[in-house]
Tab-separated table of C-alpha atoms in Angstrom:
chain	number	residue	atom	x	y	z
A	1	UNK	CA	0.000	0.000	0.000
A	2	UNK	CA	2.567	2.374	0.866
A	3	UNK	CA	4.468	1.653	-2.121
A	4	UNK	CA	1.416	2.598	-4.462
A	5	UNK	CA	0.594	5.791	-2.390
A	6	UNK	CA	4.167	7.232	-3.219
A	7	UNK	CA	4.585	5.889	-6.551
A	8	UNK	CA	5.017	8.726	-8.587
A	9	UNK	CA	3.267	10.176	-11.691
A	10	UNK	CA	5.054	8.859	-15.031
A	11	UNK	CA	6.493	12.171	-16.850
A	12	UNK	CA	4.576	13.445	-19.880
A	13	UNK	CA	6.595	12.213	-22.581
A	14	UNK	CA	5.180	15.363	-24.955
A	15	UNK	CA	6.078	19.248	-23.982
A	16	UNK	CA	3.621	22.141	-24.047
A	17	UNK	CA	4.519	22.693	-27.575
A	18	UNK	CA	4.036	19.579	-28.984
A	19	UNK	CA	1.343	18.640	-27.158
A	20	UNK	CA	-0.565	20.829	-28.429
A	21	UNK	CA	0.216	20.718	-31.738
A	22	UNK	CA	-1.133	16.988	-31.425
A	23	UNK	CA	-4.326	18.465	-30.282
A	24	UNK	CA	-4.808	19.763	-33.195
A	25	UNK	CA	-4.181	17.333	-35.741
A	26	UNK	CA	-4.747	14.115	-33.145
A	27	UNK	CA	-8.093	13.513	-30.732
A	28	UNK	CA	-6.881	13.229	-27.304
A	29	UNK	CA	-8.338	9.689	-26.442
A	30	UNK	CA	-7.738	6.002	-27.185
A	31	UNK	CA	-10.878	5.235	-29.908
A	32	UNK	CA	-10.821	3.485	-32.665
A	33	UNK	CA	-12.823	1.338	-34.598
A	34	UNK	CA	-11.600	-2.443	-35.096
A	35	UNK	CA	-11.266	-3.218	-38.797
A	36	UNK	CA	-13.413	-5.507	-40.322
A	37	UNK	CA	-13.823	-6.570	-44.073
A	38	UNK	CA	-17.181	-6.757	-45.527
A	39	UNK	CA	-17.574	-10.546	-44.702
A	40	UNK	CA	-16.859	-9.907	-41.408
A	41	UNK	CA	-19.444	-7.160	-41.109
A	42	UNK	CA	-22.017	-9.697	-42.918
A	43	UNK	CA	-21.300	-12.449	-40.287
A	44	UNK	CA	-21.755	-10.033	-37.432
A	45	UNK	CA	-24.897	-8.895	-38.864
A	46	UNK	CA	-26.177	-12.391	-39.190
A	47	UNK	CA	-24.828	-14.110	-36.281
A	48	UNK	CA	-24.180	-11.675	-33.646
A	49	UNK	CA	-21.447	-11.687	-30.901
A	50	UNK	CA	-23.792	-12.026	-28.501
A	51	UNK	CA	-25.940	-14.692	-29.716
A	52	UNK	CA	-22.790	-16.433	-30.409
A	53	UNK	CA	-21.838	-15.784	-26.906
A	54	UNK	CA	-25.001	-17.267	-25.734
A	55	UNK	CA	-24.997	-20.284	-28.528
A	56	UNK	CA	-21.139	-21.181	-27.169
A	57	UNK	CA	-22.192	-21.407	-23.325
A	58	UNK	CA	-25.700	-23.277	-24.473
A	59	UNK	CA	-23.324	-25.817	-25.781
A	60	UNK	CA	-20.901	-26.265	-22.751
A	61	UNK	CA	-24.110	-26.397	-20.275
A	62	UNK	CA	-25.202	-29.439	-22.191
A	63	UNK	CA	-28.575	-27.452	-22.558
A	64	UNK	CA	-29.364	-28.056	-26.618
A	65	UNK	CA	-31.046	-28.193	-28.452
A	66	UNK	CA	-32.701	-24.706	-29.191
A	67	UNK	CA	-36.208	-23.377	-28.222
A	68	UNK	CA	-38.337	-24.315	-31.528
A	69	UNK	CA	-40.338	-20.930	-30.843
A	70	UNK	CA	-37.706	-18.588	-31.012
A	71	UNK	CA	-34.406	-20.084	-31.921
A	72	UNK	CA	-32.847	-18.911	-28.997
A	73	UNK	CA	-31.072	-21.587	-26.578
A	74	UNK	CA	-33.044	-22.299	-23.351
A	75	UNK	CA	-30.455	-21.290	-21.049
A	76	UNK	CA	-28.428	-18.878	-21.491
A	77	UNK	CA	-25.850	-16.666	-19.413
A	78	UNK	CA	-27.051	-12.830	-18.757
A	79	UNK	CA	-23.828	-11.666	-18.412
A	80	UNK	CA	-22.520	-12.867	-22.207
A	81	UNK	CA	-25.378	-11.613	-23.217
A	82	UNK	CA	-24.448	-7.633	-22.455
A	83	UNK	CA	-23.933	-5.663	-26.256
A	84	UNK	CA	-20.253	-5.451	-26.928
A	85	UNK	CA	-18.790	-2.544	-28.608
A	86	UNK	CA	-16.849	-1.696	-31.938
A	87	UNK	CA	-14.514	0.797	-30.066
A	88	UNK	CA	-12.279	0.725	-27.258
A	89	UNK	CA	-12.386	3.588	-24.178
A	90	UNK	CA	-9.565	5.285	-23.565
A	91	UNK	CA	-6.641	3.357	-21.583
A	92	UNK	CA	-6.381	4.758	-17.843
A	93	UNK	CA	-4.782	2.925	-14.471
A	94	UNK	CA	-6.773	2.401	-11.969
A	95	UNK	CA	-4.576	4.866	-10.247
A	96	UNK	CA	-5.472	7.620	-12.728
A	97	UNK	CA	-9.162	6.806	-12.962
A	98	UNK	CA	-10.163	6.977	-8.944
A	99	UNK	CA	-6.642	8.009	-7.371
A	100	UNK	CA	-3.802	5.888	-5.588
A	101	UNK	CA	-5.758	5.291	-2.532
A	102	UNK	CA	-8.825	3.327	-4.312
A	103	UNK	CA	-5.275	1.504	-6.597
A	104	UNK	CA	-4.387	0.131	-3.002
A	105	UNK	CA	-7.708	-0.455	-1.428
A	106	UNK	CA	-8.374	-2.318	-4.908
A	107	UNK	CA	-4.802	-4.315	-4.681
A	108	UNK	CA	-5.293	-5.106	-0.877
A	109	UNK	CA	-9.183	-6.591	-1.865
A	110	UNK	CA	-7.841	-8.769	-4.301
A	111	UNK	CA	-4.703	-9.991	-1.985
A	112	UNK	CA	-7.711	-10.785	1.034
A	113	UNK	CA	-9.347	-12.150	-1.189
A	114	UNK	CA	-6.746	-14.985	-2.066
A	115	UNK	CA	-5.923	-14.938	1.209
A	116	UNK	CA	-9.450	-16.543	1.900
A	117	UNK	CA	-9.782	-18.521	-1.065
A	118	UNK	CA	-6.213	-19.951	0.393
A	119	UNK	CA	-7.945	-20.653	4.032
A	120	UNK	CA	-11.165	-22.081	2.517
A	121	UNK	CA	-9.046	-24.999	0.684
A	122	UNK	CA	-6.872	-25.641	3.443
A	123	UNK	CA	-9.392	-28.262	5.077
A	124	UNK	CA	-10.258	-29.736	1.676
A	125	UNK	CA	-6.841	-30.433	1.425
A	126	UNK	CA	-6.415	-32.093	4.292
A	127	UNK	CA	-9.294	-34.418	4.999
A	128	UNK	CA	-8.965	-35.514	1.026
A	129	UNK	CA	-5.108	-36.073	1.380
A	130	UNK	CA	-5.516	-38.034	4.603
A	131	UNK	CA	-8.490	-40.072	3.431
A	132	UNK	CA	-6.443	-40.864	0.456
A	133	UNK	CA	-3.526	-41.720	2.556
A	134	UNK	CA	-5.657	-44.294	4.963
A	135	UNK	CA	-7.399	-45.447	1.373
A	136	UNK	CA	-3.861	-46.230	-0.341
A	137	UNK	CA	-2.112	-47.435	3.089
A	138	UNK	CA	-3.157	-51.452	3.192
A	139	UNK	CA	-1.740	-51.545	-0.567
A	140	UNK	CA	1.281	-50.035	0.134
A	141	UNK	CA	2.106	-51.088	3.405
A	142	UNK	CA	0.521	-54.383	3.873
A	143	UNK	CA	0.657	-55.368	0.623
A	144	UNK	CA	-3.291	-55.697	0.960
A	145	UNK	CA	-4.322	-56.621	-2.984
A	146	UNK	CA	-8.241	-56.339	-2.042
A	147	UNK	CA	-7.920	-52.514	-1.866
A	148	UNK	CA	-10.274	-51.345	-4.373
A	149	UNK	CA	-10.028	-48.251	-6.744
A	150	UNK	CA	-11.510	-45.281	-5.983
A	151	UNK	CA	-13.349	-43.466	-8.382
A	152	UNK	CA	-12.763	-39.972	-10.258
A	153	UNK	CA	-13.856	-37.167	-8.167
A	154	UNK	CA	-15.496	-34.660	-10.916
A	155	UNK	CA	-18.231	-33.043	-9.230
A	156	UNK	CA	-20.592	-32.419	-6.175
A	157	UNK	CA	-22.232	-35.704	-6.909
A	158	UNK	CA	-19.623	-37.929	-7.974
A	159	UNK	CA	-17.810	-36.870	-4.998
A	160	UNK	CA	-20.906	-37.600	-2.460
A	161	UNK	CA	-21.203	-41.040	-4.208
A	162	UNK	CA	-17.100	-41.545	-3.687
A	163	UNK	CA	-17.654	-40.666	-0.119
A	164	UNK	CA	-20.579	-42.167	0.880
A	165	UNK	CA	-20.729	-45.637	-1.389
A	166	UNK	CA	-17.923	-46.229	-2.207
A	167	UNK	CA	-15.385	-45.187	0.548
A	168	UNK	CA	-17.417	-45.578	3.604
A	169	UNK	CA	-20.457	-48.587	3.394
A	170	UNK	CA	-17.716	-50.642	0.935
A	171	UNK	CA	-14.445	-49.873	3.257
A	172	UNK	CA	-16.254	-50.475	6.412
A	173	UNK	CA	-17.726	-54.013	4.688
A	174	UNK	CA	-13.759	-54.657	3.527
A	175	UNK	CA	-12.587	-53.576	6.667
A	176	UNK	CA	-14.329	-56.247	8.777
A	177	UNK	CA	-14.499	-59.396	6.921
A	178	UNK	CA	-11.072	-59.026	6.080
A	179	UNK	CA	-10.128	-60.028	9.735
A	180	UNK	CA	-11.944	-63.623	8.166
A	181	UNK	CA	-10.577	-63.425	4.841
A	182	UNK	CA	-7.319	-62.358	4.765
A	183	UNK	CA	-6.551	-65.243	6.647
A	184	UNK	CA	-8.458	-67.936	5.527
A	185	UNK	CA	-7.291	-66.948	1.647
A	186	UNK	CA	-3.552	-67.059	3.741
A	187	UNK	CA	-3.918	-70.482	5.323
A	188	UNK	CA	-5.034	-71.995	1.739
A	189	UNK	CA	-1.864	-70.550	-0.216
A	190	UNK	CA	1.212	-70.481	2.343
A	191	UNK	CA	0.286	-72.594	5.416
A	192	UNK	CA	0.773	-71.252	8.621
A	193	UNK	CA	3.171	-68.432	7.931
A	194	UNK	CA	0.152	-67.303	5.317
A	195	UNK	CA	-2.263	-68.042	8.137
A	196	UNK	CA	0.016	-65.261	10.133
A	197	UNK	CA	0.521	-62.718	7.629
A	198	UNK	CA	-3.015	-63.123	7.139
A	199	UNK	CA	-4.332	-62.016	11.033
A	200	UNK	CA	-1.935	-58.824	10.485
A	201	UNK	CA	-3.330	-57.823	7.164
A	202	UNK	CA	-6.955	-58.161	9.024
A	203	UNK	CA	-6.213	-56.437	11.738
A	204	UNK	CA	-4.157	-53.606	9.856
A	205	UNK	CA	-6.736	-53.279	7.176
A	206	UNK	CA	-9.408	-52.705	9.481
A	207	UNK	CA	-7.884	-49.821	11.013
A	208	UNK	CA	-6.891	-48.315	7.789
A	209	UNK	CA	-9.960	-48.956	6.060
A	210	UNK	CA	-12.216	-47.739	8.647
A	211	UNK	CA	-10.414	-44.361	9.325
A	212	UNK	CA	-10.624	-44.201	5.320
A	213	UNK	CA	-14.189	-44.660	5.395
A	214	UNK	CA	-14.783	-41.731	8.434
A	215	UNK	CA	-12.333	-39.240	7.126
A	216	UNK	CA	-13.430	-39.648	3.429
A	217	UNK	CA	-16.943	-38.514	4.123
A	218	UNK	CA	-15.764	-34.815	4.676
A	219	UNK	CA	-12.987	-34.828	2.562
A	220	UNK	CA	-14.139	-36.967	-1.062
A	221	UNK	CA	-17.824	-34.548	-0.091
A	222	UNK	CA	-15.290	-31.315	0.235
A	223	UNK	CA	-13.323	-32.668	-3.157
A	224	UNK	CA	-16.400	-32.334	-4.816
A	225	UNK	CA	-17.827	-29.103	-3.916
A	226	UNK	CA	-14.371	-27.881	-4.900
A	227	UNK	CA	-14.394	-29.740	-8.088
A	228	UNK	CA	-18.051	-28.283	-9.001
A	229	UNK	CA	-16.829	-24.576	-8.380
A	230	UNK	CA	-13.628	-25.180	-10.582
A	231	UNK	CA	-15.960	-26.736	-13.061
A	232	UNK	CA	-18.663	-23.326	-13.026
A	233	UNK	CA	-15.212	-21.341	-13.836
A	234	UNK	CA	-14.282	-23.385	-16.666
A	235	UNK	CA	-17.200	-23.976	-18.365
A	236	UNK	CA	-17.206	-19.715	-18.766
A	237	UNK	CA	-13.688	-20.145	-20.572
A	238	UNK	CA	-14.582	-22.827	-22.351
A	239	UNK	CA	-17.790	-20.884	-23.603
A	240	UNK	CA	-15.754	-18.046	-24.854
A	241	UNK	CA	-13.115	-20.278	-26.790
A	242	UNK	CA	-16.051	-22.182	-28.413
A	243	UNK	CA	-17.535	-18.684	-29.793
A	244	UNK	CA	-13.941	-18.065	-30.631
A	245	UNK	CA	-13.487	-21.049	-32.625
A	246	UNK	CA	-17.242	-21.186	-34.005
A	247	UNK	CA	-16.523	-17.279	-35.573
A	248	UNK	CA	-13.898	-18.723	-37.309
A	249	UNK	CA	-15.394	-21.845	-38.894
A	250	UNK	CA	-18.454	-19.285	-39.825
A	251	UNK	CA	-16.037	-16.977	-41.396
A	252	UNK	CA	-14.674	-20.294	-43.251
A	253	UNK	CA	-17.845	-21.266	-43.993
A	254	UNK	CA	-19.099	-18.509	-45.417
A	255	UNK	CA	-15.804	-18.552	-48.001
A	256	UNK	CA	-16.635	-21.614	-49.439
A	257	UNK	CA	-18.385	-22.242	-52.755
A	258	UNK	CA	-21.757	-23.217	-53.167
A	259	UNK	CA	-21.492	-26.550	-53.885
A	260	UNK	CA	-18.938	-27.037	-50.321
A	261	UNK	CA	-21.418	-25.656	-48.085
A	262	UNK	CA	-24.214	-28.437	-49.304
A	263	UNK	CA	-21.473	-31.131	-48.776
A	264	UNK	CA	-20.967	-29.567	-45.548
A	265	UNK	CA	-24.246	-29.419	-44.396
A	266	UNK	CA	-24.937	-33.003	-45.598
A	267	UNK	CA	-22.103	-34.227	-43.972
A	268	UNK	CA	-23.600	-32.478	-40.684
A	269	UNK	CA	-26.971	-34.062	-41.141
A	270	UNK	CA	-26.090	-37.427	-41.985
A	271	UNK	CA	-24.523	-37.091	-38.165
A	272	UNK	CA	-28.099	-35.905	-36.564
A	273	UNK	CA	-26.754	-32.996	-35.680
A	274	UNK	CA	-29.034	-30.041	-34.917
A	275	UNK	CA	-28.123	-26.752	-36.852
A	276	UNK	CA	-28.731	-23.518	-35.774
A	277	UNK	CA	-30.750	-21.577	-38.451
């Protein structure tokens, strides 16, 4: 903070003189219109950024196909929705725009603000990683081969299933008969000595398994809801890179003769694709 409240002022690089001379002949702010060739001004008239916006983040919420009434998708995000412009405002620092105090209030938000997100994955972190480590321990340490696999955390729900399913009614049921079969199945291979090594892997695979099965209900339900937010946040990037890419088949598309854009579209239709008219 203090650094940013005595940061000076860059020096003006132009002098009185010259300045303004370029207020004359130059417009004092940052504007200008992007480019576009008359195929890209057809393409925005027909398919606009917005809709396109909308159209990409249909697509990633696994919400097609369109609304028959108005061809518009059924769910859509508001906030792609918002009309972009054609020209850019002028480029100021946050500094120069509301002053160096509201650059440092701004900067110390953002560094609380990781702080926190820092302090809210702490205990994710450490009921998954432990649960993991009581989950992997029998295989590793007792050379346990009736461990089974846990499943892929991708979600709220997959990681509730993990948790409750999977980790604790199946590793409490594994924990417990294994004090019967680990050494039966040890007794019928290697004797005595199997008979042995079969009590310890019991007894060791009960406490492992059990303290998987308690500590993985916070922390595979935790891995989830972490999983879910990460997967809100990416679906938004993957929405804009879709648009991204779908402006530039259109633009493609739109070069190509007559008789390519039939073969296209057949090729589209013969995979039941729907098309957005």
């Amino acid at each position: 903070m203090s650094k940013t409240l005595h940061t000076k002022p860059a020096p003006k690089a132009l002098d009185s003189t010259s300045a303004d001379t370029a207020s004359e002949s130059e417009p004092q702010t940052y504007e200008f219109n992007v480019v576009q060739n008359p195929l890209q001004n057809a393409l925005n008239m027909k398919y606009p950024p917005e809709r396109m916006e909308a159209l990409a983040h249909t697509i990633v919420s696994k919400s097609f196909p369109f609304d028959a009434a108005d061809g518009a998708p059924k769910r859509a995000n508001p906030f792609l929705l918002a009309r972009k412009s054609n020209t850019y405002p002028s480029i100021k620092t946050p500094a120069e725009e509301h002053g160096r105090a509201y650059e440092a209030a701004h900067d110390t938000g953002n560094f609380v603000s990781s702080i926190m997100v820092t302090v809210a994955k702490t205990p994710v972190a450490f009921f998954y990683n432990l649960a993991n480590g009581f989950h992997n321990a029998p295989s590793f340490l007792l050379n346990d081969h009736t461990v089974r696999r846990r499943d892929n955390i991708t979600g709220f729900g997959s990681g509730v299933k993990v948790a409750g399913k999977k980790e604790f009614t199946l590793g409490l049921y594994d924990g417990f008969t294994g004090l019967v079969t680990h050494p039966y199945n040890g007794a019928r291979r290697h004797g005595l000595g199997g008979f042995l090594t079969g009590i310890g892997q019991g007894a060791g695979g009960l406490i492992f398994k059990t303290s998987a099965a308690a500590i993985g209900l916070p922390g595979y339900t935790l891995k989830g809801v972490e999983k879910q937010f990460q997967k809100r946040h990416d679906r938004s990037l993957k929405a804009k890179l879709l648009a991204i890419r779908m402006r530039q088949s259109l633009l493609e598309f739109e070069g190509t003769t007559k008789e390519e854009k039939e073969e296209i579209i057949k090729r589209w239709r013969e995979l039941d694709v729907v098309l957005p008219s």
